Coordinates of C-alpha atoms and ligand atoms in Angstrom, one line a residue:
X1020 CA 109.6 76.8 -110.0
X1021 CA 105.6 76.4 -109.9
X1022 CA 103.6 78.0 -112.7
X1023 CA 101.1 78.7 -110.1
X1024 CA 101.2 79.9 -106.5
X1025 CA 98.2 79.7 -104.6
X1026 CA 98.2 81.2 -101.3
X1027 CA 95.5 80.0 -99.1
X1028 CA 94.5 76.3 -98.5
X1029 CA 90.6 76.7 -97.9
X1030 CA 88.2 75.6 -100.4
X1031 CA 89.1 77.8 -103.4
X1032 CA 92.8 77.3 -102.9
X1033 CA 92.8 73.7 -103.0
X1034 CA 90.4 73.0 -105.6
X1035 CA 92.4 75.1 -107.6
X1036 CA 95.4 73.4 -106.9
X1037 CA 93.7 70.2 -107.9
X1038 CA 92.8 71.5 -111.0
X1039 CA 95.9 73.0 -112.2
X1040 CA 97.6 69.9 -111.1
X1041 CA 95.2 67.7 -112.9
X1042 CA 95.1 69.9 -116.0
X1043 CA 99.5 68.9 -116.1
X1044 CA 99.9 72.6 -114.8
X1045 CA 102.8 72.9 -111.4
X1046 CA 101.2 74.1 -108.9
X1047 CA 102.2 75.4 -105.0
X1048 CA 99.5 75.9 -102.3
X1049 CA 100.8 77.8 -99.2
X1050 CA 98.6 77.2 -96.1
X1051 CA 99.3 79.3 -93.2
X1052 CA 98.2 77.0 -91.1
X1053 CA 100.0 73.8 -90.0
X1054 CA 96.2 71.6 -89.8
X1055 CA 93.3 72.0 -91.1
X1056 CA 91.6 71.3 -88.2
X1057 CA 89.3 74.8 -87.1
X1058 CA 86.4 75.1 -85.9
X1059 CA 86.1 79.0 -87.7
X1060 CA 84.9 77.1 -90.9
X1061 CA 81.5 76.0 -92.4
X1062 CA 80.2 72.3 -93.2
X1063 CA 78.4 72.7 -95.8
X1064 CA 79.3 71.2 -99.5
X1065 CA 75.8 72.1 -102.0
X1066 CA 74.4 70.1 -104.5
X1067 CA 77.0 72.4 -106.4
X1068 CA 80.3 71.4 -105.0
X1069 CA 79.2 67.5 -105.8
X1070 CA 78.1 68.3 -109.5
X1071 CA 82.0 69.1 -109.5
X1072 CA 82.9 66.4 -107.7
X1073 CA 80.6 64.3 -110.1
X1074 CA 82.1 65.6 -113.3
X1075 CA 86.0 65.1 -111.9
X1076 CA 85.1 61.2 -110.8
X1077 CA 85.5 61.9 -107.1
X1078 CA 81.7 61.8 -105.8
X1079 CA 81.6 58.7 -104.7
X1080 CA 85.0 58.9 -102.7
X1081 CA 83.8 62.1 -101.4
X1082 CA 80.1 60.4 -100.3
X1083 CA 82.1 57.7 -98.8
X1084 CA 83.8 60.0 -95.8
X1085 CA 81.8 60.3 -92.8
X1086 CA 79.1 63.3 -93.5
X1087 CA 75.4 64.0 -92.9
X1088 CA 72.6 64.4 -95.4
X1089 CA 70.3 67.2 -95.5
X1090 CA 67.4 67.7 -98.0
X1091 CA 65.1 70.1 -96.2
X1092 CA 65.5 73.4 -94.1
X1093 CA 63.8 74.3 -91.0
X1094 CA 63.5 77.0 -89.0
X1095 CA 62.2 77.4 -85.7
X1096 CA 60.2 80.8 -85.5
X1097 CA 58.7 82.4 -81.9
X1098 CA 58.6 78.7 -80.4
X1099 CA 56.9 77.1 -83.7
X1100 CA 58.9 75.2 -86.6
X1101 CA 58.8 75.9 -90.3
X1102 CA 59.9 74.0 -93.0
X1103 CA 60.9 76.8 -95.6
X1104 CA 63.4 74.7 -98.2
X1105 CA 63.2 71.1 -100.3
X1106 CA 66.5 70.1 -102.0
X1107 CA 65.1 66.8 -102.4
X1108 CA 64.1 67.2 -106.0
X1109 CA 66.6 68.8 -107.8
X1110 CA 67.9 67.1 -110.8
X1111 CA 71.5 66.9 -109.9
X1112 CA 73.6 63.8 -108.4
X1113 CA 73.9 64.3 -105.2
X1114 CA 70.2 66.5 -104.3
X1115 CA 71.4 67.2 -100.5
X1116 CA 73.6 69.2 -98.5
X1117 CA 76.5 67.2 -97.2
X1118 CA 77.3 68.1 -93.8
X1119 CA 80.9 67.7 -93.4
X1120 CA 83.2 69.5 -91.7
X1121 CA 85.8 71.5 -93.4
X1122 CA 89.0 70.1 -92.7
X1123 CA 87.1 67.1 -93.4
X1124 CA 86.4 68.0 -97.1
X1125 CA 89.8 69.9 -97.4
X1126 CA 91.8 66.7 -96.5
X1127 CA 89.5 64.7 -99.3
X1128 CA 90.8 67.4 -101.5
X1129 CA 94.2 67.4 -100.4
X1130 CA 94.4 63.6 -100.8
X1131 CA 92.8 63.3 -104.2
X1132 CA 95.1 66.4 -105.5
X1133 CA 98.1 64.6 -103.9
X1134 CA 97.9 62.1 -107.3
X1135 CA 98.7 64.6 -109.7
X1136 CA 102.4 65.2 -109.8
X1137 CA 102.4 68.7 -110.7
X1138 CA 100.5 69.4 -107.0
X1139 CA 102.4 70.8 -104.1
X1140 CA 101.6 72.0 -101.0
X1141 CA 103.2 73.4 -97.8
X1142 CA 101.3 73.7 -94.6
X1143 CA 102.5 75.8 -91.7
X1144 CA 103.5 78.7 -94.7
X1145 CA 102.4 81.6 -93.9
X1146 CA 102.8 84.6 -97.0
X1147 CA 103.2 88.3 -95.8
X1148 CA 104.2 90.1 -99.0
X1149 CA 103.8 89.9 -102.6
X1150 CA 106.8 90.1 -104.8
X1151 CA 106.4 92.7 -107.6
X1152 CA 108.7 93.2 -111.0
X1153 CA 108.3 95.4 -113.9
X1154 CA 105.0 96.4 -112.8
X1155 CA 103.8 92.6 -112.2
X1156 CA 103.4 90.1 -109.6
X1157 CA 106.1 87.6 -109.5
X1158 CA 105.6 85.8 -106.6
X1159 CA 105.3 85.3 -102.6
X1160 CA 107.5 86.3 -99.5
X1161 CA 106.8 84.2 -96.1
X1162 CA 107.3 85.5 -92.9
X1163 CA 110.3 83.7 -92.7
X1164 CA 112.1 86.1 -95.7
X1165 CA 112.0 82.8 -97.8
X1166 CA 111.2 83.6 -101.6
X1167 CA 108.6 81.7 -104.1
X1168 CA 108.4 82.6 -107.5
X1169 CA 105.5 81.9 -109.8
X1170 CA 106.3 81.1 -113.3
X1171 CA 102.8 82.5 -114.2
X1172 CA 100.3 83.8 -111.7
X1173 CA 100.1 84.3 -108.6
X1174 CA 96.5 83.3 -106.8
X1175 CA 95.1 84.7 -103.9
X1176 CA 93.2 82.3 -102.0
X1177 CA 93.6 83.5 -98.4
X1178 CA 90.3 84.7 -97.4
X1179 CA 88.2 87.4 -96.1
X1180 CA 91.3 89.3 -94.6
X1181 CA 93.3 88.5 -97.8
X1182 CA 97.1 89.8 -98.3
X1183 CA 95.7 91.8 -101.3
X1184 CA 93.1 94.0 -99.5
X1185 CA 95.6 94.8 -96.0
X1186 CA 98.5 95.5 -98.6
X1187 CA 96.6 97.9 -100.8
X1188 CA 97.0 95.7 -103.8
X1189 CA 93.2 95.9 -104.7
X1190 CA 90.8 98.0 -103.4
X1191 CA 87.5 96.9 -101.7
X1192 CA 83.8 97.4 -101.9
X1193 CA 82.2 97.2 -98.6
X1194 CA 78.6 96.2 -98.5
X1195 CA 78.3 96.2 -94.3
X1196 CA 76.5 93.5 -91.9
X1197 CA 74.4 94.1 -89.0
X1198 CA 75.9 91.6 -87.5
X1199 CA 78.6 89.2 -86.2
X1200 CA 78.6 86.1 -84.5
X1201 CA 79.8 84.1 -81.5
X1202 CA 80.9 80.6 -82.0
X1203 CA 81.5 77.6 -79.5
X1204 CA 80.7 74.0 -79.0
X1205 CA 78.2 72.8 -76.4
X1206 CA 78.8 69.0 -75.6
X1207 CA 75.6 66.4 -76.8
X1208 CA 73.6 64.5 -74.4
X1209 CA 72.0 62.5 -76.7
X1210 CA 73.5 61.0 -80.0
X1211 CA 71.2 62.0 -82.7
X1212 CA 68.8 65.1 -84.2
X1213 CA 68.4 67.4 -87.2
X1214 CA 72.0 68.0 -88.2
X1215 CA 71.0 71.7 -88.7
X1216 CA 69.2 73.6 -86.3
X1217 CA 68.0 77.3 -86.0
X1218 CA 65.9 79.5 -84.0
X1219 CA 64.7 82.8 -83.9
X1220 CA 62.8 84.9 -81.0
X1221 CA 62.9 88.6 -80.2
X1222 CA 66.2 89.5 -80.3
X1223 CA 67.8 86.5 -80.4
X1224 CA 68.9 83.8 -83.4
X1225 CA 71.0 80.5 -82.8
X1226 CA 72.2 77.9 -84.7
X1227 CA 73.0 74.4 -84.2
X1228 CA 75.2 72.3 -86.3
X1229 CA 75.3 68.2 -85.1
X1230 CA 79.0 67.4 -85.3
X1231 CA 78.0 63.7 -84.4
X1232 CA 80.1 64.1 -80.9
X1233 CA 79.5 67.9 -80.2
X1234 CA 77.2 71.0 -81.3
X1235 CA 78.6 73.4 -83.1
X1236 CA 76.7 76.6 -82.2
X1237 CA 76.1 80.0 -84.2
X1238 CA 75.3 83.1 -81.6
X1239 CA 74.2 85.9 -83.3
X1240 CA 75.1 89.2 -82.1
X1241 CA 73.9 92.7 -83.5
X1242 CA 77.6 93.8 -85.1
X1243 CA 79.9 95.6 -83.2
X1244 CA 78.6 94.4 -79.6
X1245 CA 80.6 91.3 -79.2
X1246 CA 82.5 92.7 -75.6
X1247 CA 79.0 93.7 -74.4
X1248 CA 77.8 90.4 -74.4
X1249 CA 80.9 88.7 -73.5
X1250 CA 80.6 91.3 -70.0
X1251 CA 77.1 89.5 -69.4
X1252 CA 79.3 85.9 -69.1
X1253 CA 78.6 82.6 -70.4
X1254 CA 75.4 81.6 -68.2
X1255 CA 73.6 84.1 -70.1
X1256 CA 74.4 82.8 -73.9
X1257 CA 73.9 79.6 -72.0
X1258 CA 70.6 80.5 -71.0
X1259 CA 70.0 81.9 -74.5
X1260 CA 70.6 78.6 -76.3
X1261 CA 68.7 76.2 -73.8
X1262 CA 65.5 79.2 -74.2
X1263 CA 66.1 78.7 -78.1
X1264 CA 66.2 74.7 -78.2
X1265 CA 64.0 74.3 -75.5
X1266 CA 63.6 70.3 -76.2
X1267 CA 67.1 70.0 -76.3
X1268 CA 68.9 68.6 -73.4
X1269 CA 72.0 70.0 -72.4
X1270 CA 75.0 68.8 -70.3
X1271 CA 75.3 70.9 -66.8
X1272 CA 79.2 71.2 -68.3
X1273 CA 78.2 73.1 -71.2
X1274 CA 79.7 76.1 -72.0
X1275 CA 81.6 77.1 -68.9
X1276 CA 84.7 79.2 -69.8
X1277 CA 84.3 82.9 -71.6
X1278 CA 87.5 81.6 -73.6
X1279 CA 85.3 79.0 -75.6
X1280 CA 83.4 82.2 -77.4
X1281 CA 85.1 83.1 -80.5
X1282 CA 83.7 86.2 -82.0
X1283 CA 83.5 86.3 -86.2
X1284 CA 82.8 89.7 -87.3
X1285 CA 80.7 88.7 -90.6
X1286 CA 81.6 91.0 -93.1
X1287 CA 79.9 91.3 -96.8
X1288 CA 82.0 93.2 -99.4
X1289 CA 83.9 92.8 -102.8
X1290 CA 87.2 93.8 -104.5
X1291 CA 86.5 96.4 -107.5
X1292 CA 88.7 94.7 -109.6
X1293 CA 90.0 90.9 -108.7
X1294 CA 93.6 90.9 -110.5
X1295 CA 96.5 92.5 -111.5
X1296 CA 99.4 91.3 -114.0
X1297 CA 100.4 88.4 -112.4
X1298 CA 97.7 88.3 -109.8
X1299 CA 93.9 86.9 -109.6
X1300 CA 92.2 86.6 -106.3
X1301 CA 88.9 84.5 -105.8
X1302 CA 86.8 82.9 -103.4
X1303 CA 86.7 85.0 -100.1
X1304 CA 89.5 87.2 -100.7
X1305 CA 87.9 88.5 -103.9
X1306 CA 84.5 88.5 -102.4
X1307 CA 84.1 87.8 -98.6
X1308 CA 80.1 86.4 -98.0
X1309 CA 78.0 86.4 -94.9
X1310 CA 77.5 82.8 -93.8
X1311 CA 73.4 83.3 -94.8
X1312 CA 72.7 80.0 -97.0
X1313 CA 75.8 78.9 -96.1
X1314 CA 77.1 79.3 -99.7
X1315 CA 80.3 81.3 -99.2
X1316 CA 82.4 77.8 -99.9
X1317 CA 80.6 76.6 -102.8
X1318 CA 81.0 80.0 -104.4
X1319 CA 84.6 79.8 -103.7
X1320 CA 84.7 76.4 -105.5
X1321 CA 82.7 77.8 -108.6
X1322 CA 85.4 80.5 -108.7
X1323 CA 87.9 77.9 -108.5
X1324 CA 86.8 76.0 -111.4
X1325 CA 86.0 78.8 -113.3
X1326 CA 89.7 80.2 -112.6
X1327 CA 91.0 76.8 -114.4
X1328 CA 88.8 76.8 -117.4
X1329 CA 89.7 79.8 -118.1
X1330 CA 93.0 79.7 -117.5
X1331 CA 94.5 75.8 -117.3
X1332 CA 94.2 74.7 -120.8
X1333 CA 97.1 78.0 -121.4
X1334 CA 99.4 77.5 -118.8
X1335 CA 99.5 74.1 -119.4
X1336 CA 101.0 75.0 -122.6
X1337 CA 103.0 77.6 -121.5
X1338 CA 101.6 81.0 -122.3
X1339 CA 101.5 83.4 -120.5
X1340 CA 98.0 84.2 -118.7
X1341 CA 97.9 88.1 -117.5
X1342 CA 95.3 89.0 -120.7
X1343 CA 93.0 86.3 -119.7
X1344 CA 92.2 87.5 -115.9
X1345 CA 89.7 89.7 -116.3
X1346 CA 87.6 86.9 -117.9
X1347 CA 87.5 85.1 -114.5
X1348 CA 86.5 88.3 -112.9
X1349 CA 83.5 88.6 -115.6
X1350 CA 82.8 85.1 -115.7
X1351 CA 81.8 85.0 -111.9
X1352 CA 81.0 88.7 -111.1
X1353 CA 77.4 87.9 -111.9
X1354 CA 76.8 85.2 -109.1
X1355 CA 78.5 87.1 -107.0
X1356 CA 76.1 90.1 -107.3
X1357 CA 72.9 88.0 -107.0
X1358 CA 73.9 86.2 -103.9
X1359 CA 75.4 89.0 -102.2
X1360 CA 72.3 90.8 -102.8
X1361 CA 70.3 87.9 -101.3
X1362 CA 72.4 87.9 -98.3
X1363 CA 72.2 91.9 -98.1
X1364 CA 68.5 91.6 -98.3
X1365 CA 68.0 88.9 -96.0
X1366 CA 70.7 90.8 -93.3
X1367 CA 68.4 93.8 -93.3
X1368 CA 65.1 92.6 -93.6
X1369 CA 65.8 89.9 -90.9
X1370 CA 68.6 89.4 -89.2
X1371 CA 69.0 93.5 -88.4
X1372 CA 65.4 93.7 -87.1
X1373 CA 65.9 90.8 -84.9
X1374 CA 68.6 91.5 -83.1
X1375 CA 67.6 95.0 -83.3
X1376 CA 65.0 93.7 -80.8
X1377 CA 62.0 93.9 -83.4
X1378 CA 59.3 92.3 -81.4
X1379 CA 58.8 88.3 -83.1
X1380 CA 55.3 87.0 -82.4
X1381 CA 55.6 84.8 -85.2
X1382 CA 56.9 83.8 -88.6
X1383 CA 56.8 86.4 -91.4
X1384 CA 54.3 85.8 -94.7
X1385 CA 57.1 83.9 -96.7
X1386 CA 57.8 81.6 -93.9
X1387 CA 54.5 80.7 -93.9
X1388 CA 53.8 80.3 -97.0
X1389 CA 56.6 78.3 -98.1
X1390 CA 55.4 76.4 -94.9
X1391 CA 52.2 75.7 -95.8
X1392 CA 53.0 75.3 -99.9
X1393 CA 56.0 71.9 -99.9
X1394 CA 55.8 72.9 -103.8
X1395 CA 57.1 76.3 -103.5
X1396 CA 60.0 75.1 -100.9
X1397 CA 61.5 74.1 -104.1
X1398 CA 63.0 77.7 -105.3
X1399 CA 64.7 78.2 -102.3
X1400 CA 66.1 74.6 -102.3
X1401 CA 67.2 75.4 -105.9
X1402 CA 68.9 78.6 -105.5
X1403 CA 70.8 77.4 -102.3
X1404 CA 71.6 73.9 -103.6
X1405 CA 72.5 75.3 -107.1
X1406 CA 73.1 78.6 -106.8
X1407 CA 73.2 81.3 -110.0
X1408 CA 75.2 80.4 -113.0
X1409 CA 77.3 77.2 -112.1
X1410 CA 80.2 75.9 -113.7
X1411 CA 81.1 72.6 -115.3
X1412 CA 84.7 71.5 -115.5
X1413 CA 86.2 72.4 -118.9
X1414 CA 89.7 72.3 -117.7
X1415 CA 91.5 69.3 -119.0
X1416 CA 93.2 66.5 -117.6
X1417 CA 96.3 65.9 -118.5
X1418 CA 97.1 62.7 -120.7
X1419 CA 100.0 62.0 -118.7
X1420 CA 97.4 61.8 -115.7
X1421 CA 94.2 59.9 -117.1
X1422 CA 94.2 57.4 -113.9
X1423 CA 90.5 55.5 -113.6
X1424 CA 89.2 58.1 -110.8
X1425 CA 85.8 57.3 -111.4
X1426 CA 86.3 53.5 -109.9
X1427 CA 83.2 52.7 -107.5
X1428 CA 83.8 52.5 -103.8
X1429 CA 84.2 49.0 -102.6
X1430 CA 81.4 48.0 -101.1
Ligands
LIG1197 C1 80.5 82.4 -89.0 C2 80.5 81.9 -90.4 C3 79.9 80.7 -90.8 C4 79.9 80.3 -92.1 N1 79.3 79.2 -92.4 C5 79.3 78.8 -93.7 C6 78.6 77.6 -94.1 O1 78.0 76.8 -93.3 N2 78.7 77.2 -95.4 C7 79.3 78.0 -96.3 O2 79.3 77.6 -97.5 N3 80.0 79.1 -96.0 C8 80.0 79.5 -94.7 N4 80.6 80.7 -94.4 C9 81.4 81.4 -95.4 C10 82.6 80.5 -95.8 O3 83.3 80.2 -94.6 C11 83.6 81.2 -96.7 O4 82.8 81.9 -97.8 C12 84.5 80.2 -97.4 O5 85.3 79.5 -96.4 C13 85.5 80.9 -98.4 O6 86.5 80.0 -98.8 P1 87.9 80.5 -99.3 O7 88.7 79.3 -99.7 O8 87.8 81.6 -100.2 O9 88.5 81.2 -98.0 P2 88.8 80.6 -96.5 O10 88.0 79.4 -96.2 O11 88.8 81.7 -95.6 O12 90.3 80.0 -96.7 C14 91.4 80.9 -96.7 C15 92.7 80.1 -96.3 O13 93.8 80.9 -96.5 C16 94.7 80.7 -95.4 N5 95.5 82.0 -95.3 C17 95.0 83.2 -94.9 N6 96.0 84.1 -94.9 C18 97.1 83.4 -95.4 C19 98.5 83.8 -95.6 N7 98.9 85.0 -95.4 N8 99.3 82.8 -96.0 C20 98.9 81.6 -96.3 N9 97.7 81.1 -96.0 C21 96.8 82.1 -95.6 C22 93.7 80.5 -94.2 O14 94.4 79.8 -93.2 C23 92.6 79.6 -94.9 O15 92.9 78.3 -94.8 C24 80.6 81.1 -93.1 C25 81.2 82.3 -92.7 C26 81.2 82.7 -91.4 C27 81.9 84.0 -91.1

C-alpha cells in the first residue's frame, strides 16, 4: 500500500510524487489520462519552477529538452507594440520563461521521479470517489470499482473541476471571470518569431504561442458567449487573428473545421478550506487561476513543494500527518490571494472592458510607461518570473536515494 495517493498527473501531482518519492516516502499518482499529450495545457515553466529544479539537481536536464527562451513581454496594443516586462535581470538561475509544452515538462518529471523507488504511477486511472472511514479519507475508488488505499493521505491533484469540489467534499469560493477562451492551432508558414505573441484591439485579444511546427492560439471570448461565436463559423475568428497579426502570414488551410475550437471556460475561485483528515488538495483543485501571467502551473508547483516540506520529512518516518494539513493551506494561502487579486484586477480592468467592446485607440498609461521606462519593466518581470513568497526545497532526500543528479549534461 502507498503512503500517498495523488490523484491527478499535472504539474502539482507529479512534482509531488517526485518529492515524496525522493524524500523515501511510497507514493501513487493516478492520471486519468492515458498520455500526456493535450493541447488544454500551458507552456510556461517561470524562473520559479527552475529555482526548484536548480535546488533538486535537475536544471540542466530540464534546460537540455527542446524549449524556448523568453526574457521580455510584448504586447501589441491598437496596431502598436509595447514592451511592458524584463525577466532578464533577475537574480535567479535560469532568468527566463521556458516555453515548453506541458506534456513536455510532465514527461521530464515523470522520467526523473521514475528513479526513486518509492514512485508509482498509473496512467489511464481515472478516480470517481473518495473512500471515507471513521470520519477520514482512506483512499480512492476508480471508475472501474477498483480500490486504492492510502496509508496516509490522500492528495488531490486533479484540477480546476477536482473530485473534491463536484463531490461536496470542500466547499468553494468563486471569484468569477469575464471571460473564457477559444483554443486551436493555426499551421506556420514560416519557421521562426516571438514565441509569445498577443494583441489587443476593440473587442478583441489573441494570443499566439510558437510551438516550433504549429501556433498555438488563445481566442478570447467575453464569458458565457462561446456558441455565439462558434454560430459566426471559423472564417470569422480566422479573420480575427489574421486582423490581430497582421504581419503574420498564414496558410490558406488554416483553421477550417468548427471542431478545431475548443472552448475553456476560465474560471478564478478557491476552496475555503483545502483538507480534511486524510485529504489535502493543491494546485488547481484547491485554487483554480485564470491563465493571466500564465502562473497557474508554477503556483501548482510551489504548492507542491510546500505540501512535502511540510509534510515528507513525517511520513517518511511514519507518523501520521492529518494535524499538519492546515499548515500547507496557511503556508500558501497568502500567494494565492495576491495573485488571484492580480488576475481579478487585471480581468476587470482589462480584459472585461475589451471584450466588452470598450473603444481601444491605444495603450493605457501603464503600458506606456513601462514602455517607455526598460527600468521599471523590471517589477512586472519579477512578480511573474518569481511570483509572491516562493519556496525552497526543505524536503529531504532519502539516504537510500543520494544518486549524483546534479551531473552536467554531456556536451
Ligand atoms: C486557457 C488557459 C491557458 C493557461 N495558460 C497557462 C500558462 O501559459 N501558464 C501557466 O502557468 N498556467 C496557465 N494556465 C493555468 C494552468 O493550466 C493551471 O493553473 C495548471 O495547469 C494547474 O496545474 P494542476 O496540476 O493543479 O492541475 P491540472 O494541470 O489541471 O492537472 C490536473 C490533472 O488531473 C487529472 N485528473 C483530473 N481529474 C482526474 C480524476 N478524476 N482522476 C485522475 N486524474 C484526474 C487531469 O487529467 C490532469 O492531468 C492556463 C489556464 C487556462 C484555462
Amino acid at each position: 500500500m502507498s503512503d500517498v495517493v495523488i490523484v491527478g498527473g499535472g504539474p502539482a501531482g507529479m512534482m509531488a510524487g517526485l518529492l515524496f518519492a525522493r524524500a523515501g516516502v511510497a507514493v501513487t499518482v493516478l492520471e486519468k489520462h492515458a498520455d500526456f499529450f493535450r493541447d488544454f495545457r500551458g507552456d510556461t515553466v517561470h524562473p520559479s519552477t527552475m529555482e526548484i529544479l536548480d535546488q533538486l539537481g535537475l536544471l540542466r536536464r530540464f534546460l537540455g529538452r527542446p524549449h524556448d527562451k523568453l526574457d521580455t513581454a510584448r504586447i501589441r496594443v491598437a496596431g502598436a507594440e509595447y514592451t511592458i516586462g524584463d525577466l532578464s535581470h533577475l537574480k535567479t538561475p535560469a532568468p527566463f520563461i521556458a516555453m515548453m509544452p506541458q506534456w513536455d515538462f510532465l514527461d521530464f518529471l515523470r522520467d526523473e521521479a521514475a528513479s526513486f523507488p518509492g514512485f508509482h504511477l498509473t496512467m489511464g486511472a481515472p478516480v470517481e470517489a473518495f473512500i471515507e472511514e471513521g470520519g477520514r479519507i482512506t483512499g480512492v475508488r476508480l471508475t472501474d470499482d477498483r480500490e486504492l488505499r492510502a496509508g496516509k493521505l490522500v492528495i488531490a491533484a486533479d484540477g480546476r473541476s477536482s473530485l473534491v469540489r463536484r463531490l461536496g467534499l470542500l466547499d468553494v469560493e468563486t471569484l468569477g471571470a469575464p471571460m473564457d477562451v477559444f483554443w486551436f492551432r493555426l499551421p506556420k508558414a514560416h519557421n521562426r518569431g516571438d514565441v509569445l505573441r498577443a494583441s489587443v484591439q476593440t473587442g478583441r485579444m489573441v494570443i499566439l504561442i510558437d510551438r516550433q511546427t504549429y501556433w498555438q492560439a488563445g481566442f478570447l471570448i467575453a464569458k458565457g458567449t462561446g456558441e455565439i461565436v462558434r454560430a459566426r463559423g471559423v472564417e470569422w475568428i480566422r479573420d480575427e487573428v489574421r486582423k490581430a497579426f497582421s504581419d503574420i502570414s498564414f496558410p490558406s488551410d488554416s483553421l477550417t473545421k468548427i471542431e478545431d475550437l475548443h472552448l475553456l471556460e476560465v474560471t478564478l475561485d478557491r476552496l475555503i478550506r483545502w483538507h480534511r483528515p486524510g485529504l489535502l488538495a493543491i494546485g488547481d483543485a484547491a485554487h483554480a487561476m485564470s491563465p493571466i501571467g500564465g502562473v497557474g502551473i508554477n503556483l501548482a508547483i510551489q504548492d507542491a513543494v510546500a505540501a512535502a516540506n511540510i509534510l515528507a520529512a513525517p511520513l517518511a518516518r511514519g507518523e501520521g500527518v492529518d494535524a499538519l494539513l492546515g499548515k500547507v493551506q496557511q503556508r500558501r494561502l497568502f500567494p494565492t490571494r495576491i495573485i488571484q487579486a492580480g488576475q481579478r484586477a487585471a480581468q476587470n480592468a482589462i480584459i472585461g472592458r475589451i471584450l466588452g467592446g470598450a473603444p481601444i485607440t491605444r495603450a493605457a498609461w501603464p503600458v506606456r510607461m513601462l514602455d517607455r521606462f526598460p527600468l521599471m519593466r523590471r517589477i512586472p518581470g519579477r512578480l511573474i518570473g518569481l511570483g509572491v513568497r516562493r519556496e525552497r526545497v526543505r524536503s529531504p532526500l532519502a539516504e537510500t536515494q543520494s544518486l549524483d543528479r546534479s551531473s552536467p549534461l554531456p556536451d
